[in-house]
Short mmCIF file of C-alpha atoms in Angstrom, two decimals:
data_model
loop_
_atom_site.label_atom_id
_atom_site.label_comp_id
_atom_site.label_asym_id
_atom_site.label_seq_id
_atom_site.Cartn_x
_atom_site.Cartn_y
_atom_site.Cartn_z
CA UNK A 1 0.75 -162.91 -117.85
CA UNK A 2 -0.13 -165.09 -115.03
CA UNK A 3 2.01 -168.06 -114.45
CA UNK A 4 1.15 -171.50 -113.34
CA UNK A 5 3.80 -171.47 -110.75
CA UNK A 6 1.88 -172.74 -107.88
CA UNK A 7 1.12 -176.07 -106.59
CA UNK A 8 -1.64 -176.39 -109.08
CA UNK A 9 -3.42 -179.28 -110.61
CA UNK A 10 -0.83 -179.97 -113.25
CA UNK A 11 2.15 -179.74 -111.05
CA UNK A 12 3.41 -182.83 -109.44
CA UNK A 13 1.60 -183.68 -106.29
CA UNK A 14 0.37 -180.15 -105.92
CA UNK A 15 -1.40 -180.71 -109.10
CA UNK A 16 -2.62 -177.37 -110.39
CA UNK A 17 -1.25 -175.63 -113.38
CA UNK A 18 0.31 -172.27 -112.83
CA UNK A 19 -0.34 -169.86 -115.55
CA UNK A 20 2.52 -168.86 -117.66
CA UNK A 21 1.74 -165.75 -119.41
CA UNK A 22 -1.85 -165.73 -118.41
CA UNK A 23 -1.46 -162.41 -119.90
CA UNK A 24 -0.38 -163.72 -123.21
CA UNK A 25 -1.96 -165.65 -125.89
CA UNK A 26 0.47 -166.96 -128.44
CA UNK A 27 2.66 -164.01 -128.07
CA UNK A 28 -0.03 -161.68 -126.89
CA UNK A 29 -0.52 -159.94 -123.58
CA UNK A 30 -3.43 -161.63 -121.92
CA UNK A 31 -4.78 -162.09 -118.47
CA UNK A 32 -6.38 -164.93 -116.63
CA UNK A 33 -9.91 -165.36 -115.50
CA UNK A 34 -8.91 -165.96 -111.93
CA UNK A 35 -10.45 -169.39 -111.66
CA UNK A 36 -8.36 -172.28 -110.47
CA UNK A 37 -4.66 -172.44 -111.22
CA UNK A 38 -5.43 -174.35 -114.36
CA UNK A 39 -7.43 -171.36 -115.57
CA UNK A 40 -4.81 -168.76 -115.00
CA UNK A 41 -3.29 -166.45 -117.43
CA UNK A 42 -0.61 -167.40 -119.84
CA UNK A 43 2.11 -166.31 -117.51
CA UNK A 44 0.92 -168.29 -114.56
CA UNK A 45 0.31 -171.80 -113.57
CA UNK A 46 -3.18 -171.90 -114.98
CA UNK A 47 -4.90 -171.05 -118.17
CA UNK A 48 -6.72 -167.92 -119.08
CA UNK A 49 -6.27 -165.32 -121.67
CA UNK A 50 -2.73 -164.58 -122.52
CA UNK A 51 -0.76 -161.43 -122.97
CA UNK A 52 -2.79 -160.76 -126.03
CA UNK A 53 -5.48 -159.74 -123.61
CA UNK A 54 -3.25 -157.13 -122.06
CA UNK A 55 -3.64 -154.96 -125.06
CA UNK A 56 0.02 -154.04 -125.16
CA UNK A 57 1.66 -157.43 -124.91
CA UNK A 58 3.03 -159.48 -127.72
CA UNK A 59 3.95 -156.53 -129.89
CA UNK A 60 6.30 -157.23 -132.80
CA UNK A 61 9.92 -157.27 -131.74
CA UNK A 62 12.01 -154.29 -132.65
CA UNK A 63 15.68 -154.14 -133.51
CA UNK A 64 17.66 -156.07 -130.93
CA UNK A 65 20.11 -154.08 -128.88
CA UNK A 66 23.83 -154.77 -128.96
CA UNK A 67 25.00 -157.28 -126.34
CA UNK A 68 25.07 -155.66 -122.91
CA UNK A 69 28.56 -155.00 -121.55
CA UNK A 70 28.68 -156.52 -118.06
CA UNK A 71 29.05 -154.11 -115.12
CA UNK A 72 32.36 -154.23 -113.28
CA UNK A 73 32.55 -156.78 -110.48
CA UNK A 74 31.74 -155.41 -107.04
CA UNK A 75 35.33 -156.18 -106.00
CA UNK A 76 37.83 -155.85 -108.86
CA UNK A 77 40.43 -157.56 -106.70
CA UNK A 78 38.27 -160.62 -106.24
CA UNK A 79 38.95 -163.84 -108.11
CA UNK A 80 36.99 -165.26 -111.04
CA UNK A 81 33.22 -165.19 -110.89
CA UNK A 82 31.82 -167.95 -108.70
CA UNK A 83 29.15 -168.83 -111.28
CA UNK A 84 28.51 -168.07 -114.97
CA UNK A 85 27.36 -164.50 -115.54
CA UNK A 86 27.93 -163.43 -111.93
CA UNK A 87 29.77 -160.31 -113.05
CA UNK A 88 26.68 -159.08 -114.93
CA UNK A 89 24.07 -160.14 -112.39
CA UNK A 90 21.75 -157.78 -110.54
CA UNK A 91 22.85 -159.44 -107.30
CA UNK A 92 26.45 -158.39 -107.91
CA UNK A 93 25.61 -154.94 -109.28
CA UNK A 94 23.27 -154.07 -106.41
CA UNK A 95 24.83 -155.92 -103.51
CA UNK A 96 22.07 -158.38 -102.69
CA UNK A 97 24.35 -160.51 -100.54
CA UNK A 98 24.11 -164.28 -100.18
CA UNK A 99 21.15 -166.10 -101.75
CA UNK A 100 18.82 -168.11 -99.53
CA UNK A 101 18.22 -170.70 -102.25
CA UNK A 102 20.17 -171.68 -105.37
CA UNK A 103 19.87 -174.22 -108.15
CA UNK A 104 22.70 -174.46 -110.68
CA UNK A 105 21.21 -177.59 -112.27
CA UNK A 106 24.45 -179.50 -111.83
CA UNK A 107 22.77 -182.62 -110.45
CA UNK A 108 21.14 -185.41 -112.34
CA UNK A 109 17.57 -184.55 -111.41
CA UNK A 110 15.22 -181.71 -110.47
CA UNK A 111 14.89 -182.47 -106.77
CA UNK A 112 13.32 -179.58 -104.87
CA UNK A 113 11.02 -178.54 -107.73
CA UNK A 114 7.30 -179.19 -107.98
CA UNK A 115 6.97 -180.45 -111.56
CA UNK A 116 3.70 -179.82 -113.38
CA UNK A 117 2.00 -182.97 -114.57
CA UNK A 118 -1.35 -182.61 -116.34
CA UNK A 119 -3.20 -180.48 -118.90
CA UNK A 120 -1.32 -177.57 -120.42
CA UNK A 121 -2.10 -173.89 -120.16
CA UNK A 122 -5.84 -173.28 -120.63
CA UNK A 123 -6.24 -177.02 -121.13
CA UNK A 124 -4.19 -177.00 -124.33
CA UNK A 125 -1.57 -179.69 -124.76
CA UNK A 126 0.07 -181.33 -121.76
CA UNK A 127 2.66 -180.54 -119.13
CA UNK A 128 4.92 -183.43 -118.25
CA UNK A 129 8.06 -183.82 -116.12
CA UNK A 130 9.46 -185.80 -119.06
CA UNK A 131 9.74 -182.57 -121.07
CA UNK A 132 12.34 -181.14 -118.66
CA UNK A 133 15.89 -182.45 -118.37
CA UNK A 134 19.23 -181.53 -116.83
CA UNK A 135 22.57 -182.09 -118.54
CA UNK A 136 25.99 -180.44 -118.23
CA UNK A 137 24.67 -177.94 -115.71
CA UNK A 138 21.81 -176.71 -117.89
CA UNK A 139 18.05 -177.15 -117.44
CA UNK A 140 16.31 -177.62 -120.79
CA UNK A 141 12.54 -177.53 -121.26
CA UNK A 142 11.32 -178.91 -124.58
CA UNK A 143 8.02 -178.15 -126.26
CA UNK A 144 7.08 -180.59 -129.01
CA UNK A 145 4.87 -180.32 -132.08
CA UNK A 146 1.80 -181.49 -130.16
CA UNK A 147 2.02 -179.09 -127.24
CA UNK A 148 3.77 -181.34 -124.75
CA UNK A 149 5.96 -179.12 -122.59
CA UNK A 150 6.97 -178.60 -118.95
CA UNK A 151 6.79 -176.21 -116.04
CA UNK A 152 8.12 -176.23 -112.49
CA UNK A 153 7.65 -174.34 -109.23
CA UNK A 154 9.89 -173.62 -106.23
CA UNK A 155 6.96 -173.97 -103.86
CA UNK A 156 9.12 -174.68 -100.82
CA UNK A 157 10.87 -171.32 -101.20
CA UNK A 158 7.83 -169.08 -100.77
CA UNK A 159 8.39 -165.60 -99.32
CA UNK A 160 6.80 -162.16 -99.21
CA UNK A 161 9.20 -159.63 -100.71
CA UNK A 162 12.62 -160.49 -101.99
CA UNK A 163 14.75 -160.79 -105.10
CA UNK A 164 14.95 -163.52 -107.70
CA UNK A 165 17.33 -163.93 -110.64
CA UNK A 166 17.78 -166.50 -113.41
CA UNK A 167 20.15 -166.92 -116.33
CA UNK A 168 18.20 -167.91 -119.44
CA UNK A 169 18.46 -168.23 -123.19
CA UNK A 170 15.88 -169.41 -125.70
CA UNK A 171 16.44 -170.14 -129.39
CA UNK A 172 13.99 -168.72 -131.92
CA UNK A 173 10.83 -170.76 -131.51
CA UNK A 174 7.43 -171.59 -132.89
CA UNK A 175 5.06 -168.60 -132.40
CA UNK A 176 2.96 -170.73 -130.07
CA UNK A 177 5.63 -171.14 -127.38
CA UNK A 178 6.38 -168.53 -124.69
CA UNK A 179 9.30 -168.86 -122.26
CA UNK A 180 8.78 -167.48 -118.74
CA UNK A 181 10.26 -166.75 -115.33
CA UNK A 182 7.50 -165.65 -112.95
CA UNK A 183 6.37 -165.26 -109.36
CA UNK A 184 3.10 -167.00 -108.48
CA UNK A 185 0.99 -166.60 -105.29
CA UNK A 186 1.59 -169.48 -102.91
CA UNK A 187 -2.00 -169.16 -101.66
CA UNK A 188 -3.16 -170.11 -105.18
CA UNK A 189 -5.56 -167.17 -105.07
CA UNK A 190 -5.00 -165.68 -108.51
CA UNK A 191 -5.97 -163.08 -109.62
CA UNK A 192 -6.32 -161.28 -106.27
CA UNK A 193 -3.04 -162.85 -105.16
CA UNK A 194 -1.26 -161.26 -108.11
CA UNK A 195 1.36 -162.55 -110.49
CA UNK A 196 4.67 -161.13 -111.69
CA UNK A 197 5.89 -162.43 -115.05
CA UNK A 198 9.29 -160.74 -114.95
CA UNK A 199 10.55 -162.49 -118.08
CA UNK A 200 8.03 -163.52 -120.70
CA UNK A 201 9.24 -164.15 -124.23
CA UNK A 202 6.18 -163.76 -126.41
CA UNK A 203 8.16 -162.87 -129.54
CA UNK A 204 9.07 -166.13 -131.28
CA UNK A 205 12.26 -164.58 -132.71
CA UNK A 206 13.31 -163.93 -129.10
CA UNK A 207 14.36 -160.36 -129.89
CA UNK A 208 11.84 -158.80 -127.49
CA UNK A 209 10.95 -159.77 -123.92
CA UNK A 210 8.00 -158.57 -121.85
CA UNK A 211 6.95 -158.17 -118.23
CA UNK A 212 3.39 -158.48 -116.94
CA UNK A 213 2.26 -157.66 -113.42
CA UNK A 214 -1.26 -158.94 -112.69
CA UNK A 215 -3.39 -157.57 -109.86
CA UNK A 216 -6.95 -157.18 -108.59
CA UNK A 217 -10.15 -159.18 -108.84
CA UNK A 218 -10.56 -158.31 -112.52
CA UNK A 219 -6.99 -159.38 -113.33
CA UNK A 220 -5.82 -155.94 -114.39
CA UNK A 221 -2.25 -155.71 -115.66
CA UNK A 222 0.69 -153.42 -116.19
CA UNK A 223 3.19 -154.30 -118.87
CA UNK A 224 6.70 -153.51 -120.01
CA UNK A 225 8.85 -154.53 -122.96
CA UNK A 226 12.59 -154.52 -123.65
CA UNK A 227 14.39 -155.13 -126.95
CA UNK A 228 17.22 -157.64 -126.46
CA UNK A 229 18.58 -160.74 -128.18
CA UNK A 230 17.26 -163.41 -125.82
CA UNK A 231 18.75 -166.22 -127.92
CA UNK A 232 21.92 -165.36 -125.99
CA UNK A 233 22.47 -165.83 -122.26
CA UNK A 234 21.09 -163.01 -120.12
CA UNK A 235 20.43 -162.59 -116.41
CA UNK A 236 16.79 -161.71 -115.65
CA UNK A 237 15.94 -160.46 -112.17
CA UNK A 238 13.09 -158.96 -110.18
CA UNK A 239 13.03 -157.11 -106.88
CA UNK A 240 9.72 -156.97 -104.99
CA UNK A 241 9.55 -154.75 -101.93
CA UNK A 242 6.87 -152.80 -100.02
CA UNK A 243 7.82 -149.85 -102.25
CA UNK A 244 7.26 -151.48 -105.62
CA UNK A 245 8.64 -153.87 -108.23
CA UNK A 246 11.83 -153.40 -110.24
CA UNK A 247 12.97 -155.57 -113.17
CA UNK A 248 16.60 -155.96 -114.27
CA UNK A 249 18.43 -157.56 -117.14
CA UNK A 250 22.18 -158.11 -116.89
CA UNK A 251 22.26 -156.01 -113.75
CA UNK A 252 20.56 -152.98 -115.28
CA UNK A 253 17.10 -151.72 -114.40
CA UNK A 254 14.69 -151.64 -117.33
CA UNK A 255 11.25 -151.44 -115.70
CA UNK A 256 9.70 -150.37 -112.43
CA UNK A 257 6.45 -149.43 -110.73
CA UNK A 258 6.12 -147.56 -107.45
CA UNK A 259 2.35 -148.01 -107.32
CA UNK A 260 1.91 -149.89 -104.05
CA UNK A 261 -1.81 -150.41 -104.68
CA UNK A 262 -1.07 -153.08 -107.30
CA UNK A 263 1.51 -155.14 -105.41
CA UNK A 264 0.89 -158.79 -104.50
CA UNK A 265 -0.67 -159.15 -101.02
CA UNK A 266 1.03 -162.35 -99.90
CA UNK A 267 3.97 -164.75 -100.31
CA UNK A 268 5.01 -165.89 -103.78
CA UNK A 269 7.39 -168.40 -105.31
CA UNK A 270 9.46 -168.72 -108.47
CA UNK A 271 8.23 -170.71 -111.49
CA UNK A 272 9.94 -171.67 -114.76
CA UNK A 273 7.64 -172.41 -117.70
CA UNK A 274 7.59 -172.94 -121.45
CA UNK A 275 3.92 -172.42 -122.24
CA UNK A 276 2.00 -173.40 -125.35
CA UNK A 277 -0.55 -171.05 -126.93
CA UNK A 278 -1.77 -172.88 -130.04
CA UNK A 279 -2.88 -170.61 -132.84
CA UNK A 280 -4.66 -173.31 -134.79
CA UNK A 281 -3.66 -174.69 -138.14
CA UNK A 282 -0.20 -175.32 -139.48
CA UNK A 283 2.66 -177.42 -138.23
CA UNK A 284 4.13 -176.56 -134.83
CA UNK A 285 7.90 -176.29 -134.61
CA UNK A 286 9.44 -177.96 -131.53
CA UNK A 287 10.85 -175.27 -129.23
CA UNK A 288 13.10 -175.03 -126.18
CA UNK A 289 14.30 -172.80 -123.36
CA UNK A 290 17.47 -173.24 -121.32
CA UNK A 291 18.25 -172.14 -117.77
CA UNK A 292 21.80 -172.06 -116.38
CA UNK A 293 20.87 -171.19 -112.79
CA UNK A 294 18.30 -169.50 -110.56
CA UNK A 295 18.83 -167.72 -107.25
CA UNK A 296 16.53 -166.34 -104.56
CA UNK A 297 17.47 -163.61 -102.07
CA UNK A 298 15.63 -162.55 -98.91
CA UNK A 299 14.54 -158.96 -98.41
CA UNK A 300 16.35 -157.57 -95.32
CA UNK A 301 13.96 -156.38 -92.61
CA UNK A 302 15.60 -152.96 -92.82
CA UNK A 303 14.24 -152.67 -96.38
CA UNK A 304 10.71 -153.76 -95.56
CA UNK A 305 9.45 -150.36 -94.47
CA UNK A 306 6.25 -148.71 -95.66
CA UNK A 307 5.67 -148.29 -99.35
CA UNK A 308 5.21 -145.07 -101.24
CA UNK A 309 1.94 -143.90 -102.77
CA UNK A 310 3.42 -142.89 -106.10
CA UNK A 311 1.63 -144.10 -109.18
CA UNK A 312 2.86 -146.24 -112.03
CA UNK A 313 5.69 -144.72 -114.00
CA UNK A 314 4.15 -144.01 -117.39
CA UNK A 315 5.85 -143.78 -120.74
CA UNK A 316 9.38 -144.80 -121.73
CA UNK A 317 11.51 -145.69 -118.73
CA UNK A 318 14.91 -144.18 -119.48
CA UNK A 319 16.74 -146.28 -116.93
CA UNK A 320 19.22 -148.19 -119.05
CA UNK A 321 22.72 -146.79 -119.40
CA UNK A 322 24.45 -146.58 -122.76
CA UNK A 323 25.23 -150.03 -124.06
CA UNK A 324 22.31 -151.68 -122.29
CA UNK A 325 19.00 -152.94 -123.64
CA UNK A 326 16.53 -150.43 -125.04
CA UNK A 327 14.38 -148.77 -122.41
CA UNK A 328 11.13 -150.53 -121.66
CA UNK A 329 7.70 -149.01 -121.43
CA UNK A 330 4.87 -149.52 -118.98
CA UNK A 331 1.14 -149.35 -119.52
CA UNK A 332 -1.78 -150.08 -117.26
CA UNK A 333 -5.33 -151.24 -117.73
CA UNK A 334 -7.76 -154.07 -117.16
CA UNK A 335 -6.95 -157.29 -118.88
CA UNK A 336 -8.78 -158.01 -122.04
CA UNK A 337 -8.72 -154.38 -122.99
#
């Protein structure tokens, strides 16, 4: 779903709200309407229908997979991992080299982030910098019983093509709260600018995680889902190149598309959001998400050649080795279908 990860009206000085899960409504798979950032989909900075509009999003979680054994370090002779989870990161497994930007949340503030400050997703609740805090090297975003939550954007780290990775865990939550890592168009031109929600937890038990890639004037979407216990720490990564988009968890590929016709047309930036999709009625349980670190990697010029013309990979994507998360699946269609 679209995220609000831009410099939208509810983010700090940038003001707009990036949709977070524009493609999801309270655990659904929705899409945004493409109006201003505040009207984006549930995955992005703005409001808009959520994953529930994707048709395939927000499906009930299946049996969680066993914890993923980490891949062997790139250099067995090397010393201890430089940061938590490095040995099971996509960057280590696939040799992404040195990151161009890192935040390990070991400071006392969130300097460098554009904090959302204003109405919540689709105008529901509020987004406030006060709902995000850093302690003991961990970023925590809290969502309260009245829909007060937080979101943040790395707007000064915009780039076209690249790799992003974050280490996240989220306790079981209220059904109205979705936790996201997403890429949002820096031009704030959703939906034509696209949106990549490469980690969207629409299942409140946090046993299933989805991906939504938004594209086109009508905010069409492709979607994937992986069964994994996201209440535990996992490394979520995305690689966006001229040839397609690939999603990883704990260094293992679980989703991809080689359809170059649906790729974002311009620079994007990383956003972290805990979005509220009120279902109406009943008491809302306060919910949280935690982030240990995030890293951004440039795409080498040698890998920025022409893209292929292959279509979306349909059906189960058998790309996870034994011991990894269950294979994801991808579907395609206009949002709201």
